[in-house]
Coordinates of N, CA and C in Angstrom, one line a residue:
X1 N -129.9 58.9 -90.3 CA -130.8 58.0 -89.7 C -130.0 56.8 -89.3
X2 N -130.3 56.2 -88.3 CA -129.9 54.8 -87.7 C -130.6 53.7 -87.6
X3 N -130.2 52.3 -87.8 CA -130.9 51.5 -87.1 C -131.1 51.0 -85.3
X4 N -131.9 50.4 -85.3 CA -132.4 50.5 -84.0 C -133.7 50.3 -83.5
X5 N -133.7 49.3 -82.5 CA -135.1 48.7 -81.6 C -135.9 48.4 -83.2
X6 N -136.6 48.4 -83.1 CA -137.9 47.8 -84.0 C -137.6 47.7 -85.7
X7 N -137.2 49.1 -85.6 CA -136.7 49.4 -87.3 C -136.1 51.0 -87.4
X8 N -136.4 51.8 -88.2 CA -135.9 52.8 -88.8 C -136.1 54.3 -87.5
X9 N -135.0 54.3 -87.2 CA -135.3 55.6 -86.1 C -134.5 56.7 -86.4
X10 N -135.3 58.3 -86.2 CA -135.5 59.4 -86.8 C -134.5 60.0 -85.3
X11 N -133.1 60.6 -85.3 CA -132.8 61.2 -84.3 C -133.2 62.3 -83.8
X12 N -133.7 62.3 -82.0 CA -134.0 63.8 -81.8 C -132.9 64.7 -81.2
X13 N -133.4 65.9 -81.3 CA -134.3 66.5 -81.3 C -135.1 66.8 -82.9
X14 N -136.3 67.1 -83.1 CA -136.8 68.2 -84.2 C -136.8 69.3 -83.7
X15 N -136.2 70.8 -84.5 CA -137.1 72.3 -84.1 C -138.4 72.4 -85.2
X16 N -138.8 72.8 -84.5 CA -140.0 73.6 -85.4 C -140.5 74.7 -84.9
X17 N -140.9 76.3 -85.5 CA -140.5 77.3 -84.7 C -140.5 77.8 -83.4
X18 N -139.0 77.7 -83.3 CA -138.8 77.6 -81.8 C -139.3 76.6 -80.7
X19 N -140.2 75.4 -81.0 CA -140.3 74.3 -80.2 C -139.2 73.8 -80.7
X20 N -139.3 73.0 -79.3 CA -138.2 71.6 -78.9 C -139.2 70.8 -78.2
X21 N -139.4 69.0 -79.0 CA -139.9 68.1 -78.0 C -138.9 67.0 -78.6
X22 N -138.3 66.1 -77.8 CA -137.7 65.2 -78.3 C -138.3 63.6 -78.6
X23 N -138.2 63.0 -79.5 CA -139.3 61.7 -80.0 C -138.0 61.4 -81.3
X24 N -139.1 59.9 -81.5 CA -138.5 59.0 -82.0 C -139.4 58.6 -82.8
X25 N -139.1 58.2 -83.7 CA -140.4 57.5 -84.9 C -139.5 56.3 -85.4
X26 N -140.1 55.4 -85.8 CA -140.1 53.4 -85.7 C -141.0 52.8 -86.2
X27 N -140.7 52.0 -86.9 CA -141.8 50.8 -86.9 C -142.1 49.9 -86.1
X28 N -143.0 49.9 -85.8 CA -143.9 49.5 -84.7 C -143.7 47.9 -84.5
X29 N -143.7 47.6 -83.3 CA -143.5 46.0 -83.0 C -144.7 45.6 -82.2
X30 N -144.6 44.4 -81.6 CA -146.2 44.5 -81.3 C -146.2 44.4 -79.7
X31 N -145.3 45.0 -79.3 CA -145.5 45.4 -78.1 C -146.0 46.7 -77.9
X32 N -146.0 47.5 -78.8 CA -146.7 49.0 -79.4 C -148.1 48.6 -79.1
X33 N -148.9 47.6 -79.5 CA -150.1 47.4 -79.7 C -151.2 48.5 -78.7
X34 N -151.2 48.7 -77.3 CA -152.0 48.8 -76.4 C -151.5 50.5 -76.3
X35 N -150.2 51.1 -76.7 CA -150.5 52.3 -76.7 C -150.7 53.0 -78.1
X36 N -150.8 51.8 -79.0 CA -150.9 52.4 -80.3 C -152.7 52.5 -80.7
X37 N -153.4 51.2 -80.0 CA -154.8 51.5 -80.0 C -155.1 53.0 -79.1
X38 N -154.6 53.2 -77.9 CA -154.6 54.5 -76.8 C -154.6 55.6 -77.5
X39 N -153.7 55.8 -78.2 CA -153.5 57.0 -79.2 C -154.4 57.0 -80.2
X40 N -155.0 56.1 -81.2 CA -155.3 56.2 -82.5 C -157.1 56.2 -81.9
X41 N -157.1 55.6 -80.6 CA -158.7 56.5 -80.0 C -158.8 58.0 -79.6
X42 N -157.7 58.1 -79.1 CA -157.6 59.4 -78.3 C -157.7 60.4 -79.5
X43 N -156.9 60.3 -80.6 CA -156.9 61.2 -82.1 C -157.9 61.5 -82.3
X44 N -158.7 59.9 -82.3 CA -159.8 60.2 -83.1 C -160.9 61.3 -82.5
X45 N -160.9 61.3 -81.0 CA -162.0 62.3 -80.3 C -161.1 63.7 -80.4
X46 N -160.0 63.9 -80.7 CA -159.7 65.6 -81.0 C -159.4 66.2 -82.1
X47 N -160.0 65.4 -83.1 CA -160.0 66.1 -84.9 C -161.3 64.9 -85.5
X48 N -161.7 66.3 -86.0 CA -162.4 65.6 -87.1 C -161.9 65.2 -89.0
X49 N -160.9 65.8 -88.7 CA -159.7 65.7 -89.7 C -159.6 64.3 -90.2
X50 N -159.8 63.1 -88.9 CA -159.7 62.1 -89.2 C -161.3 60.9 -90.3
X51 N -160.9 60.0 -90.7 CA -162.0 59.2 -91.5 C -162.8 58.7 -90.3
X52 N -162.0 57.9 -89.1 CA -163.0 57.2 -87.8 C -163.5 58.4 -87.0
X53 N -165.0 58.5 -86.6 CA -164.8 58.7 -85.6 C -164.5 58.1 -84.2
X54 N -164.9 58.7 -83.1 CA -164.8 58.3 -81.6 C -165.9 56.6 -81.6
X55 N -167.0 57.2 -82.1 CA -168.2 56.6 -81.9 C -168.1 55.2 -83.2
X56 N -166.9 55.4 -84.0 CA -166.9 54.2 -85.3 C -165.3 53.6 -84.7
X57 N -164.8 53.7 -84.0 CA -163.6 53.0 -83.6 C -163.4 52.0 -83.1
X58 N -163.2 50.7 -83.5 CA -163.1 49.8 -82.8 C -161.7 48.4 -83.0
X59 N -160.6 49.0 -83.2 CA -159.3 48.4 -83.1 C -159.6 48.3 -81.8
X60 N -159.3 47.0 -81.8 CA -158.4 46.1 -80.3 C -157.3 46.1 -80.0
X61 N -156.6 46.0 -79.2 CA -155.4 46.0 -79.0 C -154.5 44.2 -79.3
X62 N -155.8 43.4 -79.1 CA -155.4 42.0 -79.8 C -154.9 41.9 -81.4
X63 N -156.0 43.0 -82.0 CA -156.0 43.1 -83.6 C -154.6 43.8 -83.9
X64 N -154.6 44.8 -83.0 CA -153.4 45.5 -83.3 C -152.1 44.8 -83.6
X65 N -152.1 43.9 -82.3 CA -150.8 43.1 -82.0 C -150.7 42.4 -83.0
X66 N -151.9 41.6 -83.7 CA -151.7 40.7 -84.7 C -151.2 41.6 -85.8
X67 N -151.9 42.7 -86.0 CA -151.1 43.2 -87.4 C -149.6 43.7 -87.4
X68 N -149.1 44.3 -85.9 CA -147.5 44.7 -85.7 C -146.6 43.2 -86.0
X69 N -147.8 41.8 -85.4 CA -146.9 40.7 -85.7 C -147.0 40.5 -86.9
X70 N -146.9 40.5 -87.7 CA -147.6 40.4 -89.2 C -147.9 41.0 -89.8
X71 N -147.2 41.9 -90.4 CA -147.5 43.1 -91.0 C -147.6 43.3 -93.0
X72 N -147.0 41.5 -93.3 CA -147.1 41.2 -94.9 C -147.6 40.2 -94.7
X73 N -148.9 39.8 -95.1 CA -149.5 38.3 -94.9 C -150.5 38.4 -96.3
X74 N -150.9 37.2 -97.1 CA -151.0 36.7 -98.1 C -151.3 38.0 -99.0
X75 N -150.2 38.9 -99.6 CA -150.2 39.7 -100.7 C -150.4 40.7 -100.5
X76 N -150.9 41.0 -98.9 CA -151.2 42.6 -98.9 C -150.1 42.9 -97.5
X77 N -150.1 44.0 -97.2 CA -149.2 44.5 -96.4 C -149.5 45.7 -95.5
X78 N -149.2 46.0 -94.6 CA -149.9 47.3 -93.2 C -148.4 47.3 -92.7
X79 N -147.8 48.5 -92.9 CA -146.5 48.6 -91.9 C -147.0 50.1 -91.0
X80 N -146.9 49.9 -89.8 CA -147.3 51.2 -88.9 C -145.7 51.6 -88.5
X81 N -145.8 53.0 -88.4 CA -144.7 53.5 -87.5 C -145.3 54.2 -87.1
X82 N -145.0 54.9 -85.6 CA -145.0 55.8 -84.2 C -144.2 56.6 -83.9
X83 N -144.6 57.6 -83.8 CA -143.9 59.3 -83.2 C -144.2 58.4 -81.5
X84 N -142.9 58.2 -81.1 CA -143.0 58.3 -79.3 C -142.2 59.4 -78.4
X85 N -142.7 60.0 -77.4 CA -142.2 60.8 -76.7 C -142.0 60.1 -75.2
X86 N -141.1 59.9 -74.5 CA -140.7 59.3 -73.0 C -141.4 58.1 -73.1
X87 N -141.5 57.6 -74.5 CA -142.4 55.7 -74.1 C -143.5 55.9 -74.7
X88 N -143.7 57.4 -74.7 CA -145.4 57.2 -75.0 C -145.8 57.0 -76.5
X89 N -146.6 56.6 -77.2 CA -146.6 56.6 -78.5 C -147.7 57.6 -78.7
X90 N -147.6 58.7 -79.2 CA -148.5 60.3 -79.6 C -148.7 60.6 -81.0
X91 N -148.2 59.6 -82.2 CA -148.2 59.7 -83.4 C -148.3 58.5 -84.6
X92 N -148.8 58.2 -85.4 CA -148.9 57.2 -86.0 C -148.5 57.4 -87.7
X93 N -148.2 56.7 -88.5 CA -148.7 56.6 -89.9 C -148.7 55.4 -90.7
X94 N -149.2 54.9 -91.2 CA -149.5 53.8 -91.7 C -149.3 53.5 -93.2
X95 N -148.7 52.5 -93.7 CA -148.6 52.6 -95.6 C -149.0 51.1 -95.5
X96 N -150.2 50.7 -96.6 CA -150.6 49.8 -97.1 C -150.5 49.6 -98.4
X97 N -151.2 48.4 -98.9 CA -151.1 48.1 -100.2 C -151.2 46.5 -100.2
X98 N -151.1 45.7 -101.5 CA -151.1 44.4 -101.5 C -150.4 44.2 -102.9
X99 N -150.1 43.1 -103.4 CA -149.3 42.5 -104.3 C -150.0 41.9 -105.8
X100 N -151.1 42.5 -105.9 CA -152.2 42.5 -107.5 C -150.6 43.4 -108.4
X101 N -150.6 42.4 -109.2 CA -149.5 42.9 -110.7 C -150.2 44.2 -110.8
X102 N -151.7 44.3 -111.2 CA -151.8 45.7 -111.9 C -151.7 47.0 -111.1
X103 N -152.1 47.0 -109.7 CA -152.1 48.0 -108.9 C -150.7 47.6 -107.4
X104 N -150.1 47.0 -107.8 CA -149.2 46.9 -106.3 C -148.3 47.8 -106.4
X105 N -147.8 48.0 -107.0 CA -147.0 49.2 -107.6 C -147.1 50.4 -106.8
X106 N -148.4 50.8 -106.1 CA -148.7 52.2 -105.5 C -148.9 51.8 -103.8
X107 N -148.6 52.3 -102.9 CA -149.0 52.4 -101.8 C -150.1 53.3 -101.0
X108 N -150.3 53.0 -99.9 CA -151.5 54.0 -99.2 C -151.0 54.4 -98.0
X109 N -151.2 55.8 -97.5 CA -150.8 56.1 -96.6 C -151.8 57.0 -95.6
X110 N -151.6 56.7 -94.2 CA -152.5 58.1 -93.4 C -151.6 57.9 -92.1
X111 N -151.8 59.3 -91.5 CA -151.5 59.7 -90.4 C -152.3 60.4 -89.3
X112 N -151.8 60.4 -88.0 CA -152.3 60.9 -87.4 C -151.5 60.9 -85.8
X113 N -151.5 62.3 -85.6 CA -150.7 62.7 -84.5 C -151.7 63.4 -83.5
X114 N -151.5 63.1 -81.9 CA -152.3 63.7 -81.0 C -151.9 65.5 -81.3
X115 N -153.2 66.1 -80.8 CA -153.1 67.5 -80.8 C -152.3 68.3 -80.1
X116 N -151.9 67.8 -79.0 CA -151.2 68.6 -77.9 C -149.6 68.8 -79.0
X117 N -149.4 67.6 -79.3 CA -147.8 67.2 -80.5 C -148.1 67.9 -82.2
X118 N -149.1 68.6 -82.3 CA -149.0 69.0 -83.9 C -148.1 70.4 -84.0
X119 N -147.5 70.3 -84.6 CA -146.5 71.8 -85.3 C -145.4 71.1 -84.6
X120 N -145.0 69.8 -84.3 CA -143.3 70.0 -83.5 C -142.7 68.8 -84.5
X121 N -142.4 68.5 -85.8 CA -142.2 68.3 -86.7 C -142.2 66.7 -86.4
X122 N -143.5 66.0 -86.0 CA -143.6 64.8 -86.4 C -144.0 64.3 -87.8
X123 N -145.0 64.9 -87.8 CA -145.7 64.7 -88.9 C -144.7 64.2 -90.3
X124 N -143.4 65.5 -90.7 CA -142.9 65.0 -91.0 C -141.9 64.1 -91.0
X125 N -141.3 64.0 -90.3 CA -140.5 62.7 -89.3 C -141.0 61.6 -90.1
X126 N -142.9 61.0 -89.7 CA -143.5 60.0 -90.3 C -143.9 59.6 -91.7
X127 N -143.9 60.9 -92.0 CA -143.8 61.0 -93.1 C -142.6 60.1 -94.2
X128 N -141.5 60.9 -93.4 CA -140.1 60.4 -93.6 C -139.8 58.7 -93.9
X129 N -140.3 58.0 -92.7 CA -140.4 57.1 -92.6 C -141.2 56.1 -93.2
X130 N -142.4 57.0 -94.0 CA -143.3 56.2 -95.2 C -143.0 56.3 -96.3
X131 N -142.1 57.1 -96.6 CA -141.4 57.2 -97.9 C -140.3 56.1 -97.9
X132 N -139.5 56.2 -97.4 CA -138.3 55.6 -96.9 C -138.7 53.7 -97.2
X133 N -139.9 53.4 -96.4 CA -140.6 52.1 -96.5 C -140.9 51.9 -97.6
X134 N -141.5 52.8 -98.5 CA -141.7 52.6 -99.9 C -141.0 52.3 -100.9
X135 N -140.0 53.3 -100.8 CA -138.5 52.7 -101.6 C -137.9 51.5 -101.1
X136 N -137.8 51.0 -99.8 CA -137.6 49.4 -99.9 C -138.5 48.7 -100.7
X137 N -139.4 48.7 -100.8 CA -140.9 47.9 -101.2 C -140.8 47.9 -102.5
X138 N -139.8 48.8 -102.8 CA -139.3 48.7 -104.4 C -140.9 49.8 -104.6
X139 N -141.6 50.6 -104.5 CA -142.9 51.1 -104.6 C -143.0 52.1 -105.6
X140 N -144.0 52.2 -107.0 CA -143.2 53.0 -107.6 C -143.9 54.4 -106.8
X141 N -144.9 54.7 -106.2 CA -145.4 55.6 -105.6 C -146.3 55.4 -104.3
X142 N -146.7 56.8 -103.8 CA -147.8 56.6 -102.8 C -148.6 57.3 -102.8
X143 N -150.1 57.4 -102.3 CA -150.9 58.1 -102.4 C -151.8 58.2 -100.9
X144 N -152.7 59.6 -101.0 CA -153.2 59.6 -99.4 C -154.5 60.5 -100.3
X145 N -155.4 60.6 -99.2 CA -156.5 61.6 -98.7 C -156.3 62.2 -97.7
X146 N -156.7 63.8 -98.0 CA -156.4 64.7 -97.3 C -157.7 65.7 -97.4
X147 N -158.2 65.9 -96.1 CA -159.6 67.0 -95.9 C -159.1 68.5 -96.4
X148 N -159.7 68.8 -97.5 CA -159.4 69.9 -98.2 C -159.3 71.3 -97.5
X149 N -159.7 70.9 -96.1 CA -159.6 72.1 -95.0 C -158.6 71.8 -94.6
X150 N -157.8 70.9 -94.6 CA -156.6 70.4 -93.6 C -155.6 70.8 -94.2
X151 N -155.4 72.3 -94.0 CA -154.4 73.5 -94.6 C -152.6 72.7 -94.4
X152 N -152.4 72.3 -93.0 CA -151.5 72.4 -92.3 C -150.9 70.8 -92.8
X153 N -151.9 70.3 -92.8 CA -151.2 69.0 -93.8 C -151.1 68.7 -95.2
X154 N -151.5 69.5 -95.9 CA -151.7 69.5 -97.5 C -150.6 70.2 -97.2
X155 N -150.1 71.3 -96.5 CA -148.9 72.2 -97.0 C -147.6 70.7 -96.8
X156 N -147.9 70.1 -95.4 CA -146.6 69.5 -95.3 C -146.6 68.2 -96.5
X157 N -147.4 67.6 -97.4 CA -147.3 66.7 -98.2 C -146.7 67.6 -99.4
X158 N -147.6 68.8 -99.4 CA -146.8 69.4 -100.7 C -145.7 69.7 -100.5
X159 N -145.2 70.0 -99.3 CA -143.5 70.1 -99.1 C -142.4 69.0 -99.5
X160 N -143.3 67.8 -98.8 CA -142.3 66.4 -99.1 C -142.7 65.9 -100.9
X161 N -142.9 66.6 -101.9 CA -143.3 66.3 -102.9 C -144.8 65.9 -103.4
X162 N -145.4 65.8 -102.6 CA -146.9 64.9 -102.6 C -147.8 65.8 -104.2
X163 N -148.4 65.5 -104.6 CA -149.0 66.5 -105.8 C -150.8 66.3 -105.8
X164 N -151.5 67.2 -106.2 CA -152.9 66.7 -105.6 C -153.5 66.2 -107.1
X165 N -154.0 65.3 -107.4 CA -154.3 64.6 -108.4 C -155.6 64.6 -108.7
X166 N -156.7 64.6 -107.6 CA -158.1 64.5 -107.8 C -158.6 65.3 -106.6
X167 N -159.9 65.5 -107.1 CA -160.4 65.9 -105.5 C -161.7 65.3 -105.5
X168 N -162.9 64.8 -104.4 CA -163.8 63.6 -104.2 C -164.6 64.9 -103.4
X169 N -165.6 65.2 -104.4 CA -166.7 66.0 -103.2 C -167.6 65.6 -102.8
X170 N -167.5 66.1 -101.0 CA -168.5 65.9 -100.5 C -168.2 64.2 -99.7
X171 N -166.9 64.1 -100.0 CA -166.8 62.5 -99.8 C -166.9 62.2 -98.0
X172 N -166.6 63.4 -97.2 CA -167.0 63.2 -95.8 C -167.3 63.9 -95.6
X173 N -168.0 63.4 -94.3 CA -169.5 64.1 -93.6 C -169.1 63.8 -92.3
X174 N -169.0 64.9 -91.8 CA -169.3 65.4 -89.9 C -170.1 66.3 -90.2
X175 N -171.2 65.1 -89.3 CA -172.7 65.6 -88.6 C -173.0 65.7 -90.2
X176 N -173.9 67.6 -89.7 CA -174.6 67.4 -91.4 C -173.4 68.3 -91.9
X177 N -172.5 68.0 -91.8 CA -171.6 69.0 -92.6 C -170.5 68.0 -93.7
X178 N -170.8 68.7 -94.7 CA -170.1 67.9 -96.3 C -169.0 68.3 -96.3
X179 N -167.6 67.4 -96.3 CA -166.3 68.2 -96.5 C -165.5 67.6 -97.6
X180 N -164.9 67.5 -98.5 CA -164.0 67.3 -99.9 C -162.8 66.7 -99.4
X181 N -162.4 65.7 -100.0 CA -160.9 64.8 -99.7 C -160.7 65.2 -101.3
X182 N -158.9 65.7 -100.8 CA -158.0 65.8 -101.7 C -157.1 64.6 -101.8
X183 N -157.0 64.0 -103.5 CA -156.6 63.0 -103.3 C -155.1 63.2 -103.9
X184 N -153.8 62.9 -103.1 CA -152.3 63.3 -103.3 C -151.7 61.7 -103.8
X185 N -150.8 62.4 -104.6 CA -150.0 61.2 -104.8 C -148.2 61.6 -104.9
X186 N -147.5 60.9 -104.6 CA -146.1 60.9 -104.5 C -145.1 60.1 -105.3
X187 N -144.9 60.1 -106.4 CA -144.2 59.0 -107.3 C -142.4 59.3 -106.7
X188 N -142.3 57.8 -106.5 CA -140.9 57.7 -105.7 C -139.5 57.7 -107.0

């Protein structure tokens, strides 16, 4: 890994079977802002995988900017990084948390990559890079939700160590359909 432009950058190429797409993952600056709203709408209308829908989305690209400028502000914290391909930003992941003695200790994580880009090893790439943030943060762990149908990403957290801790039934709903979040955690 190198440093470079914004922050922490992943060199390409990734394979993943037998693809090749070449990308970059970074932490986000706030010049990201306007393709990082583009994307994190665009996600949202091609998986229901995700917590937002299409129709509950409403990041601005002003809000955005303020959070890439400001990413630790009074105790709590949002660092985004981005899977980009030729400029474009097609991937996202996010780790939060805030600075309470009893709970700061753990971080929060979600991702989300456009569909056309899934299986060409972003996911883990950003992954990479939320772990990576954590251990600066001194963090003793992280934790995510994960839709208990979402085969292909429970496999890649349990690859990067992730362990499933709880599971929340029924906790989301598309349309009339009830679906279970698995809840993972990652002790660094």
């Amino acid at each position: 890994m190198k440093e470079g432009g914004g922050g922490c950058v992943f060199p390409p190429p990734f394979y993943v079977e037998d693809t090749m797409v070449d990308f970059e993952v970074r932490l986000g600056v706030p010049d990201d802002a306007a393709g990082a709203v583009d994307c994190m709408r665009q996600a949202c209308g091609e998986t229901d995988y995700l917590k937002t829908s299409p129709e509950n989305f409403s990041l601005t690209e002003e809000k955005e900017r303020e959070i890439l400028a400001n990413p630790s502000t009074e105790g709590k914290y949002l660092f985004l990084f981005f899977a980009k391909v030729d400029g474009r930003i097609v991937g996202s992941a996010s780790l939060s948390g805030n600075s309470h003695p009893r709970c700061g200790h753990m971080g929060v994580t979600g991702i989300s990559i456009l569909k056309d880009f899934w299986g060409q090893g972003m996911g883990r790439a950003l992954m990479l890079a939320i772990l990576e943030k954590g251990r600066e943060l001194h963090l003793h762990g992280i934790h995510l939700d994960v839709r208990a149908d979402n085969e292909r990403a429970i496999g890649l957290y349990r690859k990067l160590g992730f362990i499933e801790d709880g599971r929340h039934e029924d906790a989301m709903r598309v349309g009339a359909i009830y679906h279970d979040l698995i809840h993972m955690t990652k002790i660094l």
